[in-house]
Coordinates of C-alpha atoms and ligand atoms in Angstrom, one line a residue:
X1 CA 45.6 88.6 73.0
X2 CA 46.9 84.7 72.8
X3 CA 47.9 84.7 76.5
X4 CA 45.5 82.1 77.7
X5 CA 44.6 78.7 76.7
X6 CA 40.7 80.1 76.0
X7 CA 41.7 82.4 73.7
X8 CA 44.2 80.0 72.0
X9 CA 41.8 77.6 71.5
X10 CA 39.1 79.5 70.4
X11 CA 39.9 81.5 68.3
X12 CA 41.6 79.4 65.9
X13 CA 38.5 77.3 65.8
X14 CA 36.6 80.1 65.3
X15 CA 38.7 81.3 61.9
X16 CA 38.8 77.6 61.2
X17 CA 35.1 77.3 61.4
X18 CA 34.8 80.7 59.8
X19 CA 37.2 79.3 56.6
X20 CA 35.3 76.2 56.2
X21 CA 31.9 77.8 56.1
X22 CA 32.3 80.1 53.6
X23 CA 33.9 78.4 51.4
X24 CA 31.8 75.2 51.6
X25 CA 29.0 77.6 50.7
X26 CA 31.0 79.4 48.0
X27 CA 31.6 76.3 47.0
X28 CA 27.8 74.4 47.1
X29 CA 26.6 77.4 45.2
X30 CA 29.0 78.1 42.5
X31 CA 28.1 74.5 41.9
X32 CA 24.3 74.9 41.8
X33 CA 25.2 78.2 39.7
X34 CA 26.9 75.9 37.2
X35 CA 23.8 73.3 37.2
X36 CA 21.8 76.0 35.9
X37 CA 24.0 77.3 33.5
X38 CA 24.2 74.1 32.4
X39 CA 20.4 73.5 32.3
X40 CA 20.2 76.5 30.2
X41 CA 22.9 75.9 27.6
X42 CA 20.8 72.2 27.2
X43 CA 18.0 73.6 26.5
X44 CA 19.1 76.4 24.3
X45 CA 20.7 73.7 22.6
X46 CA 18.1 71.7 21.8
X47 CA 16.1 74.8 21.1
X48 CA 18.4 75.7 18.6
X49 CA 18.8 71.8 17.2
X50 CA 14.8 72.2 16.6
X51 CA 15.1 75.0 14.8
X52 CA 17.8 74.5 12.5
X53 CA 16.0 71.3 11.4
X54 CA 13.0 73.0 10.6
X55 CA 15.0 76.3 8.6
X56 CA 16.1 73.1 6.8
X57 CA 13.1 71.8 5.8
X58 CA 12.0 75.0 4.5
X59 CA 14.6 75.6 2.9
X60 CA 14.2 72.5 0.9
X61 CA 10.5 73.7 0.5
X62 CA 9.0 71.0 2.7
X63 CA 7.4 73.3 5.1
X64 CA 5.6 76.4 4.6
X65 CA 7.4 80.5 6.6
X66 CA 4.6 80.2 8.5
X67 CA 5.2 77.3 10.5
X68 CA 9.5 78.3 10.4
X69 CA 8.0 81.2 12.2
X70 CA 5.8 79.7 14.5
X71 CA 8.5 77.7 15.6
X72 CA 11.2 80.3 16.1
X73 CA 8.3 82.0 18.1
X74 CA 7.7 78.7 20.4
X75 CA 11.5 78.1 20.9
X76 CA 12.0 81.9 21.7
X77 CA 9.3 81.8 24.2
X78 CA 10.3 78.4 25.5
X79 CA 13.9 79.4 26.3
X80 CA 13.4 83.2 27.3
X81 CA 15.4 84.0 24.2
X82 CA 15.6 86.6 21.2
X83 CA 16.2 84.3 17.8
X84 CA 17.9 84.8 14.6
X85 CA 17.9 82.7 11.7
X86 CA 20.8 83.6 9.0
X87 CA 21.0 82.4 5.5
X88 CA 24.8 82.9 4.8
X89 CA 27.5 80.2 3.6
X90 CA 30.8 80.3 3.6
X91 CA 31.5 82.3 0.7
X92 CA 28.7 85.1 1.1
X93 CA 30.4 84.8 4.7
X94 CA 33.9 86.0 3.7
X95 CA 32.5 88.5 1.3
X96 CA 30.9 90.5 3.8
X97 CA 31.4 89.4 7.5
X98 CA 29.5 92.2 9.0
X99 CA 25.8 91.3 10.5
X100 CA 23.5 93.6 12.1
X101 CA 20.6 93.7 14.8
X102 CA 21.3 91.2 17.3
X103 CA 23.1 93.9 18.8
X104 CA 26.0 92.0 19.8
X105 CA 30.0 93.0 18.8
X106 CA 30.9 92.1 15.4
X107 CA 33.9 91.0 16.5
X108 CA 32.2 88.5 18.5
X109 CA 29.5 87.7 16.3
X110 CA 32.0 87.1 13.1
X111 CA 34.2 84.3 15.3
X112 CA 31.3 82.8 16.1
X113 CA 30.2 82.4 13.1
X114 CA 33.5 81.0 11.6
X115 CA 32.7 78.3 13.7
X116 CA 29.1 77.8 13.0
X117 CA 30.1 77.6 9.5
X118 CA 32.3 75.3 9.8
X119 CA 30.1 72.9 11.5
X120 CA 30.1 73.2 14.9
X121 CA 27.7 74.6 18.2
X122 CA 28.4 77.0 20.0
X123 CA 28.1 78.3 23.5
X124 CA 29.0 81.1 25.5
X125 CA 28.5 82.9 28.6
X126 CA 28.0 86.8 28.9
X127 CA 28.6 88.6 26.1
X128 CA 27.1 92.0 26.1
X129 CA 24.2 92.8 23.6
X130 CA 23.0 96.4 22.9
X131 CA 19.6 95.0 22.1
X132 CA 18.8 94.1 25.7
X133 CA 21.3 96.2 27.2
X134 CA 22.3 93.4 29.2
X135 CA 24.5 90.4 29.2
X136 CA 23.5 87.1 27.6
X137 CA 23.9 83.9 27.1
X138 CA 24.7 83.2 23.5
X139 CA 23.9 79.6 21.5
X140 CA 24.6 79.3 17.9
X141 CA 23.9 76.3 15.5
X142 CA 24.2 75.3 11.7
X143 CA 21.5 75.3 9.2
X144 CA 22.2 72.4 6.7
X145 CA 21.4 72.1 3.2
X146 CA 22.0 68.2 1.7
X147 CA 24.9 68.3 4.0
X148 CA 26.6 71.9 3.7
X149 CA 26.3 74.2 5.8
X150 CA 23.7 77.1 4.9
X151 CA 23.1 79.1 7.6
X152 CA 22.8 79.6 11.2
X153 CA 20.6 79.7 14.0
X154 CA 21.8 82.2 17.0
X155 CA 19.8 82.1 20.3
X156 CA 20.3 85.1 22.7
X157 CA 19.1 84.8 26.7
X158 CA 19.8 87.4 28.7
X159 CA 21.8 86.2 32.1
X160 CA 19.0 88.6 33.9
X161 CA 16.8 85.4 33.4
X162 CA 19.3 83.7 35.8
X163 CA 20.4 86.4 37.8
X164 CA 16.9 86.2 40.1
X165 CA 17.8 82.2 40.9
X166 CA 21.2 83.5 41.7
X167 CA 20.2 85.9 43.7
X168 CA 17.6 83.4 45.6
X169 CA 20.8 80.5 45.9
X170 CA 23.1 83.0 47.5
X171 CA 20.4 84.2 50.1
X172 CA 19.7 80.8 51.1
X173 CA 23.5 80.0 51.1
X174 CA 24.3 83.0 53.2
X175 CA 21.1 82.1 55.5
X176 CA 22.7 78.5 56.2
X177 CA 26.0 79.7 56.4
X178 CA 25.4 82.8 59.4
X179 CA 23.1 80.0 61.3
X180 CA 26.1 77.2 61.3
X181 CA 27.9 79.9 62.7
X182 CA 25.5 80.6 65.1
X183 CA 25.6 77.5 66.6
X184 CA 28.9 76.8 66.2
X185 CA 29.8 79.7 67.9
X186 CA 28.6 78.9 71.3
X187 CA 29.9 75.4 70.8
X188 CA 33.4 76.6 70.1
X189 CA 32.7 78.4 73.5
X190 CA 31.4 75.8 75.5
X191 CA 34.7 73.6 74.1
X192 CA 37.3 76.6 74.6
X193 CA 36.1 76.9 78.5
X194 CA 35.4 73.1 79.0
X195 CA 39.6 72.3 78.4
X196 CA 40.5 75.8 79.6
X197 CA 38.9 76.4 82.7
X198 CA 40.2 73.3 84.9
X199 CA 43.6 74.1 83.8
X200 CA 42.8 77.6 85.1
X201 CA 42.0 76.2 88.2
X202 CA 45.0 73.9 88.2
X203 CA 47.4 77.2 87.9
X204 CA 45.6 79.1 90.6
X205 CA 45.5 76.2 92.8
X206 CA 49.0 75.7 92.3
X207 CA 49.7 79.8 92.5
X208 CA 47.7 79.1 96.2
X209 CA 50.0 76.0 97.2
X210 CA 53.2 77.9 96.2
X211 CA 52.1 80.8 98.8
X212 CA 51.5 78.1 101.3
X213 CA 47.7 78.4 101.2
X214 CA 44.6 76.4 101.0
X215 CA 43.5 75.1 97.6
X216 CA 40.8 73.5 97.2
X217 CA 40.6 71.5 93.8
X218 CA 37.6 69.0 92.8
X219 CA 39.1 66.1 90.2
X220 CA 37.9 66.2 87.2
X221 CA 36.0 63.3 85.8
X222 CA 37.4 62.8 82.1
X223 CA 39.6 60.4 80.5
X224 CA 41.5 62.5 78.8
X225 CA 44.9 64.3 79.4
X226 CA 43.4 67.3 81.7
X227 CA 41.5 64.3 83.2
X228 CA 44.5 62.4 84.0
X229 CA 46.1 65.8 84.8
X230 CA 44.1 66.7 87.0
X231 CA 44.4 63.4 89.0
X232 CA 48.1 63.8 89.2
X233 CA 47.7 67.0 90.3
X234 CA 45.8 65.8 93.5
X235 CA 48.6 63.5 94.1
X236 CA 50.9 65.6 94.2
X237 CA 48.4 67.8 96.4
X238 CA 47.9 65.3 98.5
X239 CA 51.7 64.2 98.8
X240 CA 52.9 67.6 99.4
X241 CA 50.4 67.8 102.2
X242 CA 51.8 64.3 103.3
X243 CA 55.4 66.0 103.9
X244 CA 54.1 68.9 104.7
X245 CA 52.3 67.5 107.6
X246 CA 55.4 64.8 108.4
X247 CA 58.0 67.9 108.5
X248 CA 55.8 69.5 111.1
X249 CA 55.1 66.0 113.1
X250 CA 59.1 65.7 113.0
X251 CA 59.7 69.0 114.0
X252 CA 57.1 69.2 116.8
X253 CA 58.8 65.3 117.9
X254 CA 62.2 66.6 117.8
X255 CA 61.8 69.7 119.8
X256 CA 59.9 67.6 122.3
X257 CA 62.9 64.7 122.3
X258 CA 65.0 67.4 122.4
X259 CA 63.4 69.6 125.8
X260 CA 63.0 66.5 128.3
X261 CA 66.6 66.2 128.6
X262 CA 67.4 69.7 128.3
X263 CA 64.8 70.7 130.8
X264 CA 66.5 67.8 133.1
X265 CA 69.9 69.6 133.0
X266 CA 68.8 72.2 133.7
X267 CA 66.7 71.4 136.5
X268 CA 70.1 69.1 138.3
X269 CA 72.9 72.7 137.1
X270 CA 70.1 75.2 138.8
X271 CA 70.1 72.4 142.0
X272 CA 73.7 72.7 141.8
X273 CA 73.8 76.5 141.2
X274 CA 71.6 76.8 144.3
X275 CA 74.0 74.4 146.2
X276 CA 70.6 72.3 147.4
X277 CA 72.4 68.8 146.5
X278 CA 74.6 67.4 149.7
X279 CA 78.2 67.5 148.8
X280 CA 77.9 63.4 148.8
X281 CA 75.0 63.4 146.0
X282 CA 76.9 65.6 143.5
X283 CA 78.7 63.0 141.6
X284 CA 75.4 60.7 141.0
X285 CA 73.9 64.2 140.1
X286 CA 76.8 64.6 137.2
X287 CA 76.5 61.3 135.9
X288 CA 73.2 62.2 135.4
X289 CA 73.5 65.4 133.9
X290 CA 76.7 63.4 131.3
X291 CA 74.3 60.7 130.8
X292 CA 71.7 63.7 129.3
X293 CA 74.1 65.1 127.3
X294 CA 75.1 61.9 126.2
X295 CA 71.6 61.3 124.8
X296 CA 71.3 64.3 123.4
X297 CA 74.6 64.0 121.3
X298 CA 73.5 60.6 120.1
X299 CA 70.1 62.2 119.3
X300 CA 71.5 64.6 117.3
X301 CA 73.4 62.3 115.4
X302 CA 70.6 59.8 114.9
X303 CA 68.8 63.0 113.4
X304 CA 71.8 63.8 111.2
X305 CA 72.9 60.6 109.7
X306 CA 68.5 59.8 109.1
X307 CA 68.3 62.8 107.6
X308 CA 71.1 62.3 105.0
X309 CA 70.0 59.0 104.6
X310 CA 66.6 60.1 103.3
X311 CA 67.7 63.4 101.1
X312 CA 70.2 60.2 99.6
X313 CA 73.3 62.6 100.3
X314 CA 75.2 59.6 101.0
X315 CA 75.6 57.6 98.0
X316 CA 76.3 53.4 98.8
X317 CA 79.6 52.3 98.7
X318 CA 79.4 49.0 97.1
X319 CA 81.4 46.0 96.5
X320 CA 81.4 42.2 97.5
X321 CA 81.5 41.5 100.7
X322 CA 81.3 38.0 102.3
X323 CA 79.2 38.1 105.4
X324 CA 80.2 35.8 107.9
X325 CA 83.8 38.1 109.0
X326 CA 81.5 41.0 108.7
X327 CA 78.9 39.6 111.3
X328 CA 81.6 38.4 113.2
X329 CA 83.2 42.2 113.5
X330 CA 80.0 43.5 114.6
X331 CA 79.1 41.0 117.0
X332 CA 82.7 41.7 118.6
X333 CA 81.9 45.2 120.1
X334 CA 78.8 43.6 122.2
X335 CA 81.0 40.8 123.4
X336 CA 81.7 42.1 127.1
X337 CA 78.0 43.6 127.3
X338 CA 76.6 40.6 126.8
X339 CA 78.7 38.6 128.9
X340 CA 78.0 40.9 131.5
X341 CA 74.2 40.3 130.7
X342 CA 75.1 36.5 130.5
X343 CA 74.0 36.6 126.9
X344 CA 74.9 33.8 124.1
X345 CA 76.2 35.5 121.1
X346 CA 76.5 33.8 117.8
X347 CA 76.5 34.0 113.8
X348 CA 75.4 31.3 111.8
X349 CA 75.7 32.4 108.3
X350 CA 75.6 30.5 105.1
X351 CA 79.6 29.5 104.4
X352 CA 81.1 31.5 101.9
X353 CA 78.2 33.5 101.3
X354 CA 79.0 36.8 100.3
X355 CA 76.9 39.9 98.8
X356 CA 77.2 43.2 96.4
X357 CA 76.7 45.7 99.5
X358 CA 77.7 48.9 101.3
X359 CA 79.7 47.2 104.0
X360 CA 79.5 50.3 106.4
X361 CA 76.1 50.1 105.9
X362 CA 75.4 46.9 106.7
X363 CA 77.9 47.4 109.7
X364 CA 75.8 49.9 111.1
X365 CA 72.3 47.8 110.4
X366 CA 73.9 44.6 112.8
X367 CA 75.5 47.3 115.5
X368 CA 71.4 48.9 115.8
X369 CA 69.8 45.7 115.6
X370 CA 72.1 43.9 118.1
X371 CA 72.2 46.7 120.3
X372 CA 68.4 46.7 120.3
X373 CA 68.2 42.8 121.1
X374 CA 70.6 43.1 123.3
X375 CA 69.7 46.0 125.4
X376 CA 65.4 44.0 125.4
X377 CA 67.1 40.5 126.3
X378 CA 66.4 39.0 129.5
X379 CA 69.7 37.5 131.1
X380 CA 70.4 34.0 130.0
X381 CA 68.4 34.0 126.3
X382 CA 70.8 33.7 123.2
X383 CA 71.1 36.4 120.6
X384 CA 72.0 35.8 116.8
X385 CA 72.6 36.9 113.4
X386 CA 71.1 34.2 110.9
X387 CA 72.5 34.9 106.7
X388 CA 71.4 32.8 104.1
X389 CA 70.1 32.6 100.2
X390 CA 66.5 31.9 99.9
X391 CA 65.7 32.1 95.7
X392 CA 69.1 34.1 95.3
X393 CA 67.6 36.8 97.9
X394 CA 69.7 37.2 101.2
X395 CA 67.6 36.7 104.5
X396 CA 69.0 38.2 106.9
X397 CA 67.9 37.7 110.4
X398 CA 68.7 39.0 113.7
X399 CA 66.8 37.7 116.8
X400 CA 66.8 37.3 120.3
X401 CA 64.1 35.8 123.0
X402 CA 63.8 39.2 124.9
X403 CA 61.1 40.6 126.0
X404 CA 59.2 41.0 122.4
X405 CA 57.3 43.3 120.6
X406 CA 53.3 43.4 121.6
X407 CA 51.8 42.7 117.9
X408 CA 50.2 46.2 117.3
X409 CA 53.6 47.6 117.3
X410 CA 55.5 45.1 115.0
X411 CA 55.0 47.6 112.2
X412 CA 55.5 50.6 113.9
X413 CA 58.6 50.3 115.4
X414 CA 60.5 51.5 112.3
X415 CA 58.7 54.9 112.6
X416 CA 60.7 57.7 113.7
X417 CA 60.3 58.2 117.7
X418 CA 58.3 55.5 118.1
X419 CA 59.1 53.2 121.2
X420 CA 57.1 50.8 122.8
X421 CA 56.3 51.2 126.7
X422 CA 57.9 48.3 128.3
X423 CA 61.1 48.8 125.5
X424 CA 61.7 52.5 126.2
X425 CA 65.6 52.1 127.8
X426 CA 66.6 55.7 126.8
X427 CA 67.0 54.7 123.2
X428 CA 66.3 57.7 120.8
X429 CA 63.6 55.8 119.3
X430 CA 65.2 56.6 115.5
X431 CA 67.7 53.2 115.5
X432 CA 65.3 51.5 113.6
X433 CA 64.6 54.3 111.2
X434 CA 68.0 54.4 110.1
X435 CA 67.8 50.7 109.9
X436 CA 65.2 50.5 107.4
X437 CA 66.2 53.5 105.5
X438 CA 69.7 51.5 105.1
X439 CA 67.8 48.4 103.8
X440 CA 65.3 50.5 101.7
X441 CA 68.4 51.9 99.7
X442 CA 70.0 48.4 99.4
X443 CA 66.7 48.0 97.3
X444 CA 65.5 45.3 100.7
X445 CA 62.9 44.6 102.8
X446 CA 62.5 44.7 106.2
X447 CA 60.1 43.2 109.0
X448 CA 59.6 42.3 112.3
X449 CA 58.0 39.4 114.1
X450 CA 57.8 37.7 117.2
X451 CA 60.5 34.8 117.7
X452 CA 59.2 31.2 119.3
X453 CA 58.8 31.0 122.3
X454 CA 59.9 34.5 123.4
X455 CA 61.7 37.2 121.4
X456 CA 61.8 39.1 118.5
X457 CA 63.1 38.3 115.0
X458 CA 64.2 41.1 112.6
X459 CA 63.9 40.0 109.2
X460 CA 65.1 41.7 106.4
X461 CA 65.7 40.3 102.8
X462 CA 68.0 42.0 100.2
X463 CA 67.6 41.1 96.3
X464 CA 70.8 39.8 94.3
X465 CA 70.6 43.0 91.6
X466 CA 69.5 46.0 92.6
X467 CA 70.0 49.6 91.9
X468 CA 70.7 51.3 94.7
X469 CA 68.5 54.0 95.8
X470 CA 64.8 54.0 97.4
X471 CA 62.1 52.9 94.3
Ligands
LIG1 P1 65.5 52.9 120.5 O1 66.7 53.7 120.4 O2 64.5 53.4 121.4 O3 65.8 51.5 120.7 P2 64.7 52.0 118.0 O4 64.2 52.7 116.8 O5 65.9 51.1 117.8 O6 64.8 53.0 119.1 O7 63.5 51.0 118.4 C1 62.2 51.5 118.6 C2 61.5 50.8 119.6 O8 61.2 49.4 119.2 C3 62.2 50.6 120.9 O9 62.0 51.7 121.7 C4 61.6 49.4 121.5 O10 60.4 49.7 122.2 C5 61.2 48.5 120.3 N1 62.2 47.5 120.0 C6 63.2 47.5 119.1 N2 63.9 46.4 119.0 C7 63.4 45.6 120.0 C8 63.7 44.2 120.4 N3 64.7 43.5 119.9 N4 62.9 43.7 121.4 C9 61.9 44.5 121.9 N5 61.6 45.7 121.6 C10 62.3 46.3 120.6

C-alpha cells in the first residue's frame, strides 16, 4: 500500500489533515459550548442575586408577597428557569435535611445547601430533576437576614434550553469541517502527484536507459530538490550519451585503423600466394608487409597503454626528479635520427630545476613529442626541449620549426586518430592522446601553437601541488 512516493505522501497528509480538522473543530466548539454555559450560569446568577435581595426585603417586611412573587415570576421567565425560595437556617437545616418538589436527589440538594448556608453560590451542571425529567442546570444563592443567612434561592434550567444551540454549533462545525476537507483533499492530490510524478518519470526513464533505450525526459522547472534532480539527471543523460556515442566513434575508428593495414597484407601474402610478384620484388614486398605489422603492433599498444591511462589503472609513480638528466636521456634515443635528418638537438632547462613527477611518465611525454617534431622537421631546423618555473608552475616546451600545424587543427591534434593531411607519416594518430592524458593526470595543461617563423611549440604547464588523478 506505501510502495510509491504518491501514496507515501498522501496519505499521511491526508490523516494529518484529517487530525487537525477535527480536532480544531472539537476544539472551536467545546469552546463556544463553554461560552454559553457560561452565559447562562451569569445570568442565573444574577437572576438569583435579584431575587434573594428582594426575599430579603420582604422578609424584613419592606415589600409586599406580591411583588416577591412577581419577581420570582419575571426572573423564572427571564432565565428559562423553575424557582424556589426556601426559608430554612442552619439549625431548622440540621433538624430535618430533607426538601421536597424540586424533584431533584436529596443527596444533591442537601450538599448544596450546606453550602448555601454557609454563605456561598453555587453552580452546577447536569443534575437530573424528576420534575422536568430532564437534566439541568442548577444555581443556588443565600437569602440574608441583618447578615445571617435565612434561606435560599435555587434556580433550575433545564440543559434542553441549550441543547438546540448545541445542536446548531456542532452542525455548523461539522459543515466547515467536511468542506476543509473537501478542498483540501484535491490539494493533498494535486501536491502528492506534483513531487511524485517527475520522480516517476525519472525511474522509468532511468528503467529505459538501463535497457539501452530511448528516454525521453523534459527538465523540470523548480528550484527545489526534484528541480535540481531533475537537472542532474539530464547530465548524466546527456553524459552517458556522450560516452556512449565516443565508445562507438572509437570502435568504428579503431576497426577502420585497424582494416587498412590488414587489408594491405593481405592483398601483398595473396600476391605472394599467387606467385604474381617477380622473384626480384619479393623482399621490397616483405618489408612492406613487416612495416604493416609493425604499425599494427604499435597500434595496438597505443590503444592499450590510452586505454589504461583513461580507466586510471596505472596509478603515477611519483618522486622528485630534476629535469635536465631526464631531458637529456630522452633526447639520447633520437640522436642518430636526427643526425641523419641533420637536425640540432638540444635541452635548455632551468639549472637544478627539478619536480614531484612520474618520471616514466614524463619519459614517455618527451619520447612522443620529440618523435613527433622530429619526424615533421624539415632537414636543417633545430629541435628542443625548453623547462623552466613560471609562478612555481613548470613550462614545459618542446618545439621544432617543421612544417607546423594549420591553425584549425592546433586543438584537435590531441584527439584520438586525428592527423593532419600534410603530417600523416604513418603515425597511429593516438601519440598525442597519450600525451595529454599523461599531463591531465599530472594535474597539467597542455597546448599547441605555432612556433616563429616556422614550427610548432608544444606547451604544457604542470602545477607545483597536485593530486594526481584527472579533476
Ligand atoms: P601520429 O602518430 O600520427 O604522429 P599524434 O597523435 O602524435 O599521432 O599526432 C597527431 C597529428 O598531429 C599528427 O598526425 C600530425 O598531423 C600532427 N602533429 C603532431 N605533432 C606535430 C608537429 N610537431 N608538427 C606538425 N604536425 C604535428
Amino acid at each position: 500500500m506505501f510502495n510509491s512516493i504518491f501514496r507515501r505522501i498522501m496519505i499521511p497528509n491526508l490523516i494529518l489533515t484529517l487530525i487537525l480538522v477535527i480536532s480544531l473543530t472539537m476544539a472551536v466548539s467545546n469552546l463556544y459550548r463553554n461560552a454559553l454555559v457560561d452565559e447562562k450560569h451569569r445570568s442565573l446568577e444574577s437572576g438569583a442575586r435579584e431575587l434573594s435581595l428582594e426575599a430579603s426585603s420582604y422578609l424584613r417586611g419592606a415589600t409586599s408577597l406580591e411583588e416577591l412573587n412577581a419577581a420570582v415570576n419575571a426572573v423564572g421567565s427571564s432565565s428559562e428557569a423553575m424557582v424556589y425560595l426556601i426559608q430554612i437556617d442552619q439549625a431548622q437545616f440540621q433538624e430535618n435535611a430533607t426538601l421536597q418538589n424540586t424533584g431533584l436527589q436529596d443527596a444533591f440538594v442537601e450538599e448544596n445547601l450546606t453550602y448555601i448556608l454557609a454563605g456561598k453560590s453555587v453552580f452546577s451542571t447536569a443534575p437530573y430533576s424528576d420534575t422536568f425529567a430532564a437534566y439541568v442546570l442548577f444555581q443556588g444563592y443565600p437569602i440574608y437576614l441583618d447578615g445571617d443567612v435565612h434561606g435560599a434561592v435555587l434556580l433550575l434550567s433545564p440543559v434542553d434550553s441549550l441543547r438546540a444551540l448545541f445542536y446548531d454549533i456542532n452542525l455548523t462545525a461539522a459543515g466547515i469541517a467536511a468542506l476543509v476537507l473537501l478542498i483540501s483533499f484535491p490539494l493533498i492530490w494535486w501536491h502528492s502527484r506534483r513531487i511524485s510524478e517527475p520522480i516517476r518519470k525519472m525511474e522509468a526513464a532511468t528503467r529505459l536507459i538501463a535497457a539501452g533505450e530511448p528516454a525521453v525526459l523534459k527538465p523540470i522547472q523548480s528550484d527545489d530538490e526534484v528541480g535540481r534532480l531533475s537537472a542532474s539527471f539530464l547530465q548524466m543523460k546527456t553524459a552517458l550519451e556522450k560516452t556512449e556515442g565516443m565508445r562507438k566513434e572509437l570502435i568504428a575508428n579503431v576497426s577502420h585503423e585497424l582494416r587498412t593495414p590488414l587489408t594491405s597484407i593481405r592483398g601483398f601474402v595473396q600476391a605472394l600466394m599467387d606467385d604474381v610478384v617477380p622473384q626480384e620484388e619479393q623482399p621490397e614486398i616483405l618489408a612492406l608487409i613487416q612495416a604493416e605489422t609493425l604499425r599494427l603492433t604499435s597500434l595496438t599498444d597505443d590503444l592499450l597503454e590510452l586505454a589504461k591511462l583513461q580507466a586510471a589503472a596505472k596509478p603515477l609513480q611519483l618522486e622528485q626528479v630534476e629535469l635536465e638528466p631526464l631531458a637529456q636521456q630522452v633526447l639520447s634515443n633520437f640522436r642518430q635520427v636526427a643526425a641523419e635528418q641533420k637536425l640540432d638537438l638540444k635541452a635548455e632547462i632551468e639549472s637544478g630545476l627539478s619536480f614531484i613527477i612520474d618520471p616514466n611518465a614524463f619519459k614517455q611525454i618527451l619520447y612522443n613529442l620529440l618523435d613527433n617534431a622530429i619526424k615533421y622537421s624539415q632537414p636543417g631546423g633545430t629541435v628542443a626541449i625548453l623547462g623552466h618555473t613560471v609562478s612555481g608552475s613548470l613550462e614545459l616546451v618542446v618545439e621544432d620549426q617543421g612544417i607546423g600545424i594549420p591553425e584549425d587543427a592546433l586543438e584537435l591534434i590531441f584527439d584520438k586518430f586525428y592527423r593532419t593531411e600534410s603530417g600523416s607519416q604513418g603515425g597511429t594518430g593516438l601519440g598525442l592522446s597519450i600525451v595529454k592524458q599523461l599531463v591531465l593526470l599530472h594535474g597539467g595543461r597542455i597546448r599547441a601553437e605555432k612556433s616563429v617563423p616556422e614550427g610548432t611549440r608544444i606547451v604544457m604547464i604542470f602545477p607545483e601541488d597536485f593530486t594526481p588523478g584527472i579533476h
